[in-house]
């Protein structure tokens, strides 16, 4: 287990996306998709989190015993570029160390469906990460879900706010499921094990 993640501290797992049905199937909302699946796995339903502008589910991940982890799943309801505020409020409320925060987000510079897990680093132009880093620093975990680059001359903003293509949707459930597995592995077994298993 990583020395930065004390066994008794809760984990805050944040799916990044934009609220509202018009954004639900966008590439930019893949973090929400993974968070929804994780909530389903622990048998919880997202509900409004007090004063924080977010929806949360509390539960546990992992087998009974020393590898069982308390988790708070969260979906900021502030729009992507303001994610840092709600996540920071949840971090403070649940007393979560920054190193126990996991951001699940879309990543342009990785091929579709490929995962990369890491701790810290830059935001690579991702507004959700930029907002989180500004709020509490960069030393949180990231589960980066590849969406690839826009075709031709399509603007990045247009590409991320479009739904996955019909060809992509054929494999989307599998990739979202794999990303949820990667998050669970990260929380239960640590970053190195998760990277060796899921960084394809």
PDB file of C-alpha atoms in Angstrom:
ATOM      1  CA  UNK A   1       0.000   0.000   0.000  1.00  0.00           C
ATOM      2  CA  UNK A   2       1.166   3.567  -0.705  1.00  0.00           C
ATOM      3  CA  UNK A   3       2.621   5.381   2.300  1.00  0.00           C
ATOM      4  CA  UNK A   4       0.597   8.441   1.287  1.00  0.00           C
ATOM      5  CA  UNK A   5      -2.714   6.666   1.906  1.00  0.00           C
ATOM      6  CA  UNK A   6      -3.349   5.758   5.561  1.00  0.00           C
ATOM      7  CA  UNK A   7      -5.520   2.658   5.804  1.00  0.00           C
ATOM      8  CA  UNK A   8      -8.159   4.240   8.048  1.00  0.00           C
ATOM      9  CA  UNK A   9      -8.677   7.422   5.999  1.00  0.00           C
ATOM     10  CA  UNK A  10     -11.675   7.520   3.648  1.00  0.00           C
ATOM     11  CA  UNK A  11     -11.277   7.813  -0.119  1.00  0.00           C
ATOM     12  CA  UNK A  12     -13.053  10.430  -2.202  1.00  0.00           C
ATOM     13  CA  UNK A  13     -13.670   9.097  -5.718  1.00  0.00           C
ATOM     14  CA  UNK A  14     -14.746  11.883  -8.066  1.00  0.00           C
ATOM     15  CA  UNK A  15     -16.281  11.312 -11.478  1.00  0.00           C
ATOM     16  CA  UNK A  16     -15.880  14.467 -13.545  1.00  0.00           C
ATOM     17  CA  UNK A  17     -18.581  15.636 -15.942  1.00  0.00           C
ATOM     18  CA  UNK A  18     -21.311  18.192 -16.554  1.00  0.00           C
ATOM     19  CA  UNK A  19     -24.753  17.985 -14.914  1.00  0.00           C
ATOM     20  CA  UNK A  20     -27.917  17.712 -16.977  1.00  0.00           C
ATOM     21  CA  UNK A  21     -29.422  15.180 -19.399  1.00  0.00           C
ATOM     22  CA  UNK A  22     -28.112  17.014 -22.475  1.00  0.00           C
ATOM     23  CA  UNK A  23     -24.526  16.193 -21.398  1.00  0.00           C
ATOM     24  CA  UNK A  24     -25.101  12.685 -20.040  1.00  0.00           C
ATOM     25  CA  UNK A  25     -23.691  10.724 -23.006  1.00  0.00           C
ATOM     26  CA  UNK A  26     -20.887  13.196 -23.901  1.00  0.00           C
ATOM     27  CA  UNK A  27     -17.256  12.093 -24.016  1.00  0.00           C
ATOM     28  CA  UNK A  28     -16.561  14.715 -21.324  1.00  0.00           C
ATOM     29  CA  UNK A  29     -18.942  12.837 -18.983  1.00  0.00           C
ATOM     30  CA  UNK A  30     -17.197   9.485 -18.935  1.00  0.00           C
ATOM     31  CA  UNK A  31     -16.167  10.198 -15.307  1.00  0.00           C
ATOM     32  CA  UNK A  32     -19.858  10.355 -14.355  1.00  0.00           C
ATOM     33  CA  UNK A  33     -20.442   7.044 -16.186  1.00  0.00           C
ATOM     34  CA  UNK A  34     -17.715   5.281 -14.185  1.00  0.00           C
ATOM     35  CA  UNK A  35     -18.956   6.826 -10.903  1.00  0.00           C
ATOM     36  CA  UNK A  36     -22.505   5.641 -11.670  1.00  0.00           C
ATOM     37  CA  UNK A  37     -21.260   2.087 -12.206  1.00  0.00           C
ATOM     38  CA  UNK A  38     -19.249   2.156  -8.965  1.00  0.00           C
ATOM     39  CA  UNK A  39     -22.359   3.379  -7.095  1.00  0.00           C
ATOM     40  CA  UNK A  40     -24.334   0.508  -8.597  1.00  0.00           C
ATOM     41  CA  UNK A  41     -21.664  -1.961  -7.476  1.00  0.00           C
ATOM     42  CA  UNK A  42     -21.821  -0.810  -3.847  1.00  0.00           C
ATOM     43  CA  UNK A  43     -25.624  -0.691  -3.920  1.00  0.00           C
ATOM     44  CA  UNK A  44     -25.934   3.066  -3.418  1.00  0.00           C
ATOM     45  CA  UNK A  45     -27.844   5.894  -5.058  1.00  0.00           C
ATOM     46  CA  UNK A  46     -26.461   9.373  -5.619  1.00  0.00           C
ATOM     47  CA  UNK A  47     -28.088  12.101  -3.553  1.00  0.00           C
ATOM     48  CA  UNK A  48     -27.439  15.781  -2.925  1.00  0.00           C
ATOM     49  CA  UNK A  49     -24.572  16.368  -0.464  1.00  0.00           C
ATOM     50  CA  UNK A  50     -25.655  18.974   2.080  1.00  0.00           C
ATOM     51  CA  UNK A  51     -24.209  22.362   1.198  1.00  0.00           C
ATOM     52  CA  UNK A  52     -21.643  20.986  -1.253  1.00  0.00           C
ATOM     53  CA  UNK A  53     -22.617  21.393  -4.897  1.00  0.00           C
ATOM     54  CA  UNK A  54     -22.328  17.680  -5.575  1.00  0.00           C
ATOM     55  CA  UNK A  55     -24.115  14.353  -5.470  1.00  0.00           C
ATOM     56  CA  UNK A  56     -22.587  11.640  -3.298  1.00  0.00           C
ATOM     57  CA  UNK A  57     -22.854   7.976  -2.351  1.00  0.00           C
ATOM     58  CA  UNK A  58     -21.128   6.608   0.753  1.00  0.00           C
ATOM     59  CA  UNK A  59     -20.127   2.978   1.025  1.00  0.00           C
ATOM     60  CA  UNK A  60     -17.298   0.485   1.220  1.00  0.00           C
ATOM     61  CA  UNK A  61     -15.113  -1.203  -1.395  1.00  0.00           C
ATOM     62  CA  UNK A  62     -13.068  -4.338  -0.977  1.00  0.00           C
ATOM     63  CA  UNK A  63     -13.254  -7.635   0.914  1.00  0.00           C
ATOM     64  CA  UNK A  64     -13.898  -7.693   4.675  1.00  0.00           C
ATOM     65  CA  UNK A  65     -10.738  -7.144   6.685  1.00  0.00           C
ATOM     66  CA  UNK A  66      -7.664  -4.931   6.249  1.00  0.00           C
ATOM     67  CA  UNK A  67      -8.313  -4.186   2.571  1.00  0.00           C
ATOM     68  CA  UNK A  68     -11.837  -2.889   3.085  1.00  0.00           C
ATOM     69  CA  UNK A  69     -12.006   0.830   2.324  1.00  0.00           C
ATOM     70  CA  UNK A  70     -14.542   3.501   3.194  1.00  0.00           C
ATOM     71  CA  UNK A  71     -15.341   5.478   0.037  1.00  0.00           C
ATOM     72  CA  UNK A  72     -17.327   8.552  -0.896  1.00  0.00           C
ATOM     73  CA  UNK A  73     -18.296   8.589  -4.564  1.00  0.00           C
ATOM     74  CA  UNK A  74     -18.988  12.086  -5.865  1.00  0.00           C
ATOM     75  CA  UNK A  75     -20.250  13.840  -8.975  1.00  0.00           C
ATOM     76  CA  UNK A  76     -19.750  17.634  -8.846  1.00  0.00           C
ATOM     77  CA  UNK A  77     -22.896  19.461 -10.015  1.00  0.00           C
ATOM     78  CA  UNK A  78     -21.070  22.721 -10.729  1.00  0.00           C
ATOM     79  CA  UNK A  79     -20.084  22.157 -14.375  1.00  0.00           C
ATOM     80  CA  UNK A  80     -16.646  20.861 -15.273  1.00  0.00           C
ATOM     81  CA  UNK A  81     -14.599  24.068 -15.045  1.00  0.00           C
ATOM     82  CA  UNK A  82     -15.756  24.697 -11.449  1.00  0.00           C
ATOM     83  CA  UNK A  83     -15.253  21.143 -10.100  1.00  0.00           C
ATOM     84  CA  UNK A  84     -12.614  22.194  -7.557  1.00  0.00           C
ATOM     85  CA  UNK A  85     -15.018  24.011  -5.229  1.00  0.00           C
ATOM     86  CA  UNK A  86     -17.431  21.108  -4.603  1.00  0.00           C
ATOM     87  CA  UNK A  87     -14.598  18.553  -4.378  1.00  0.00           C
ATOM     88  CA  UNK A  88     -12.711  20.740  -1.888  1.00  0.00           C
ATOM     89  CA  UNK A  89     -15.865  21.096   0.239  1.00  0.00           C
ATOM     90  CA  UNK A  90     -16.319  17.311   0.294  1.00  0.00           C
ATOM     91  CA  UNK A  91     -12.617  16.784   1.074  1.00  0.00           C
ATOM     92  CA  UNK A  92     -12.929  19.045   4.118  1.00  0.00           C
ATOM     93  CA  UNK A  93     -16.287  17.657   5.270  1.00  0.00           C
ATOM     94  CA  UNK A  94     -15.200  13.998   5.109  1.00  0.00           C
ATOM     95  CA  UNK A  95     -11.598  14.760   6.233  1.00  0.00           C
ATOM     96  CA  UNK A  96     -10.042  13.106   3.174  1.00  0.00           C
ATOM     97  CA  UNK A  97      -6.278  13.520   2.592  1.00  0.00           C
ATOM     98  CA  UNK A  98      -5.519  14.922  -0.879  1.00  0.00           C
ATOM     99  CA  UNK A  99      -3.621  11.715  -1.726  1.00  0.00           C
ATOM    100  CA  UNK A 100      -6.888   9.781  -1.125  1.00  0.00           C
ATOM    101  CA  UNK A 101      -8.759  11.697  -3.811  1.00  0.00           C
ATOM    102  CA  UNK A 102      -9.247   9.964  -7.165  1.00  0.00           C
ATOM    103  CA  UNK A 103     -10.397  11.960 -10.211  1.00  0.00           C
ATOM    104  CA  UNK A 104     -11.884   9.922 -13.077  1.00  0.00           C
ATOM    105  CA  UNK A 105     -11.778  11.938 -16.279  1.00  0.00           C
ATOM    106  CA  UNK A 106     -11.622  11.903 -20.078  1.00  0.00           C
ATOM    107  CA  UNK A 107      -8.162  12.253 -21.635  1.00  0.00           C
ATOM    108  CA  UNK A 108      -7.596  13.512 -25.198  1.00  0.00           C
ATOM    109  CA  UNK A 109      -3.985  12.387 -25.542  1.00  0.00           C
ATOM    110  CA  UNK A 110      -4.753   8.707 -25.012  1.00  0.00           C
ATOM    111  CA  UNK A 111      -6.444   6.415 -27.555  1.00  0.00           C
ATOM    112  CA  UNK A 112     -10.096   5.577 -26.996  1.00  0.00           C
ATOM    113  CA  UNK A 113     -10.681   3.142 -24.146  1.00  0.00           C
ATOM    114  CA  UNK A 114      -7.062   3.052 -22.969  1.00  0.00           C
ATOM    115  CA  UNK A 115      -6.518   3.740 -19.249  1.00  0.00           C
ATOM    116  CA  UNK A 116      -3.650   5.470 -17.484  1.00  0.00           C
ATOM    117  CA  UNK A 117      -3.465   5.811 -13.699  1.00  0.00           C
ATOM    118  CA  UNK A 118      -1.133   8.228 -11.955  1.00  0.00           C
ATOM    119  CA  UNK A 119      -0.592  10.385  -8.879  1.00  0.00           C
ATOM    120  CA  UNK A 120      -0.100  14.128  -9.353  1.00  0.00           C
ATOM    121  CA  UNK A 121       1.067  15.871 -12.504  1.00  0.00           C
ATOM    122  CA  UNK A 122      -0.294  18.576 -14.783  1.00  0.00           C
ATOM    123  CA  UNK A 123      -3.851  19.098 -15.993  1.00  0.00           C
ATOM    124  CA  UNK A 124      -3.075  18.787 -19.735  1.00  0.00           C
ATOM    125  CA  UNK A 125      -5.655  21.497 -20.472  1.00  0.00           C
ATOM    126  CA  UNK A 126      -8.477  19.619 -18.712  1.00  0.00           C
ATOM    127  CA  UNK A 127     -10.652  22.237 -17.009  1.00  0.00           C
ATOM    128  CA  UNK A 128     -11.931  19.881 -14.302  1.00  0.00           C
ATOM    129  CA  UNK A 129      -8.405  18.968 -13.230  1.00  0.00           C
ATOM    130  CA  UNK A 130      -7.305  22.600 -13.498  1.00  0.00           C
ATOM    131  CA  UNK A 131     -10.060  23.648 -11.087  1.00  0.00           C
ATOM    132  CA  UNK A 132      -9.267  20.835  -8.626  1.00  0.00           C
ATOM    133  CA  UNK A 133      -5.525  21.565  -8.660  1.00  0.00           C
ATOM    134  CA  UNK A 134      -6.194  25.254  -8.039  1.00  0.00           C
ATOM    135  CA  UNK A 135      -8.424  24.340  -5.071  1.00  0.00           C
ATOM    136  CA  UNK A 136      -6.130  21.918  -3.201  1.00  0.00           C
ATOM    137  CA  UNK A 137      -2.947  21.130  -5.162  1.00  0.00           C
ATOM    138  CA  UNK A 138      -2.028  18.473  -7.714  1.00  0.00           C
ATOM    139  CA  UNK A 139      -1.129  15.500  -5.522  1.00  0.00           C
ATOM    140  CA  UNK A 140      -4.309  13.506  -6.063  1.00  0.00           C
ATOM    141  CA  UNK A 141      -4.775  10.321  -8.093  1.00  0.00           C
ATOM    142  CA  UNK A 142      -6.104  10.364 -11.643  1.00  0.00           C
ATOM    143  CA  UNK A 143      -7.771   7.594 -13.611  1.00  0.00           C
ATOM    144  CA  UNK A 144      -7.434   8.876 -17.171  1.00  0.00           C
ATOM    145  CA  UNK A 145      -9.908   7.413 -19.654  1.00  0.00           C
ATOM    146  CA  UNK A 146      -8.714   7.818 -23.239  1.00  0.00           C
ATOM    147  CA  UNK A 147     -11.102   9.412 -25.718  1.00  0.00           C
ATOM    148  CA  UNK A 148      -8.574  10.152 -28.481  1.00  0.00           C
ATOM    149  CA  UNK A 149      -8.122  13.377 -30.457  1.00  0.00           C
ATOM    150  CA  UNK A 150     -10.840  15.113 -32.496  1.00  0.00           C
ATOM    151  CA  UNK A 151     -10.994  14.115 -36.170  1.00  0.00           C
ATOM    152  CA  UNK A 152      -9.894  16.571 -38.855  1.00  0.00           C
ATOM    153  CA  UNK A 153     -10.293  20.192 -37.837  1.00  0.00           C
ATOM    154  CA  UNK A 154     -12.967  19.676 -35.200  1.00  0.00           C
ATOM    155  CA  UNK A 155     -12.409  21.901 -32.168  1.00  0.00           C
ATOM    156  CA  UNK A 156     -11.554  20.138 -28.902  1.00  0.00           C
ATOM    157  CA  UNK A 157     -14.493  21.796 -27.104  1.00  0.00           C
ATOM    158  CA  UNK A 158     -16.927  20.488 -29.719  1.00  0.00           C
ATOM    159  CA  UNK A 159     -15.410  17.007 -29.635  1.00  0.00           C
ATOM    160  CA  UNK A 160     -15.579  16.504 -25.847  1.00  0.00           C
ATOM    161  CA  UNK A 161     -19.158  17.828 -25.704  1.00  0.00           C
ATOM    162  CA  UNK A 162     -20.353  15.359 -28.357  1.00  0.00           C
ATOM    163  CA  UNK A 163     -21.721  11.910 -27.555  1.00  0.00           C
ATOM    164  CA  UNK A 164     -19.558   8.874 -28.186  1.00  0.00           C
ATOM    165  CA  UNK A 165     -19.883   7.657 -31.783  1.00  0.00           C
ATOM    166  CA  UNK A 166     -21.978   4.589 -32.586  1.00  0.00           C
ATOM    167  CA  UNK A 167     -18.771   2.593 -33.169  1.00  0.00           C
ATOM    168  CA  UNK A 168     -17.372   3.730 -29.802  1.00  0.00           C
ATOM    169  CA  UNK A 169     -20.612   2.928 -28.005  1.00  0.00           C
ATOM    170  CA  UNK A 170     -20.269  -0.744 -28.949  1.00  0.00           C
ATOM    171  CA  UNK A 171     -17.288  -1.009 -26.582  1.00  0.00           C
ATOM    172  CA  UNK A 172     -18.143   1.759 -24.111  1.00  0.00           C
ATOM    173  CA  UNK A 173     -19.758  -0.469 -21.478  1.00  0.00           C
ATOM    174  CA  UNK A 174     -16.702  -2.736 -21.465  1.00  0.00           C
ATOM    175  CA  UNK A 175     -14.282   0.201 -21.094  1.00  0.00           C
ATOM    176  CA  UNK A 176     -16.362   1.854 -18.349  1.00  0.00           C
ATOM    177  CA  UNK A 177     -16.483  -1.473 -16.503  1.00  0.00           C
ATOM    178  CA  UNK A 178     -12.698  -1.805 -16.807  1.00  0.00           C
ATOM    179  CA  UNK A 179     -12.200   1.758 -15.518  1.00  0.00           C
ATOM    180  CA  UNK A 180     -14.384   0.952 -12.491  1.00  0.00           C
ATOM    181  CA  UNK A 181     -12.244  -2.160 -11.873  1.00  0.00           C
ATOM    182  CA  UNK A 182      -9.128   0.031 -12.055  1.00  0.00           C
ATOM    183  CA  UNK A 183     -10.521   2.465  -9.462  1.00  0.00           C
ATOM    184  CA  UNK A 184     -11.317  -0.407  -7.091  1.00  0.00           C
ATOM    185  CA  UNK A 185      -7.827  -1.877  -7.568  1.00  0.00           C
ATOM    186  CA  UNK A 186      -6.225   1.521  -6.898  1.00  0.00           C
ATOM    187  CA  UNK A 187      -8.166   2.027  -3.674  1.00  0.00           C
ATOM    188  CA  UNK A 188      -7.756  -1.529  -2.368  1.00  0.00           C
ATOM    189  CA  UNK A 189      -4.272  -2.509  -3.551  1.00  0.00           C
ATOM    190  CA  UNK A 190      -2.477   0.770  -4.256  1.00  0.00           C
ATOM    191  CA  UNK A 191      -1.266   2.686  -7.281  1.00  0.00           C
ATOM    192  CA  UNK A 192       1.607   0.426  -8.359  1.00  0.00           C
ATOM    193  CA  UNK A 193      -0.554  -2.687  -8.551  1.00  0.00           C
ATOM    194  CA  UNK A 194      -3.316  -0.784 -10.361  1.00  0.00           C
ATOM    195  CA  UNK A 195      -0.835   0.680 -12.857  1.00  0.00           C
ATOM    196  CA  UNK A 196       0.760  -2.685 -13.607  1.00  0.00           C
ATOM    197  CA  UNK A 197      -2.671  -4.232 -14.181  1.00  0.00           C
ATOM    198  CA  UNK A 198      -4.551  -1.466 -16.018  1.00  0.00           C
ATOM    199  CA  UNK A 199      -2.042   0.904 -17.662  1.00  0.00           C
ATOM    200  CA  UNK A 200      -2.312  -0.611 -21.119  1.00  0.00           C
TER     201      UNK A 200
END
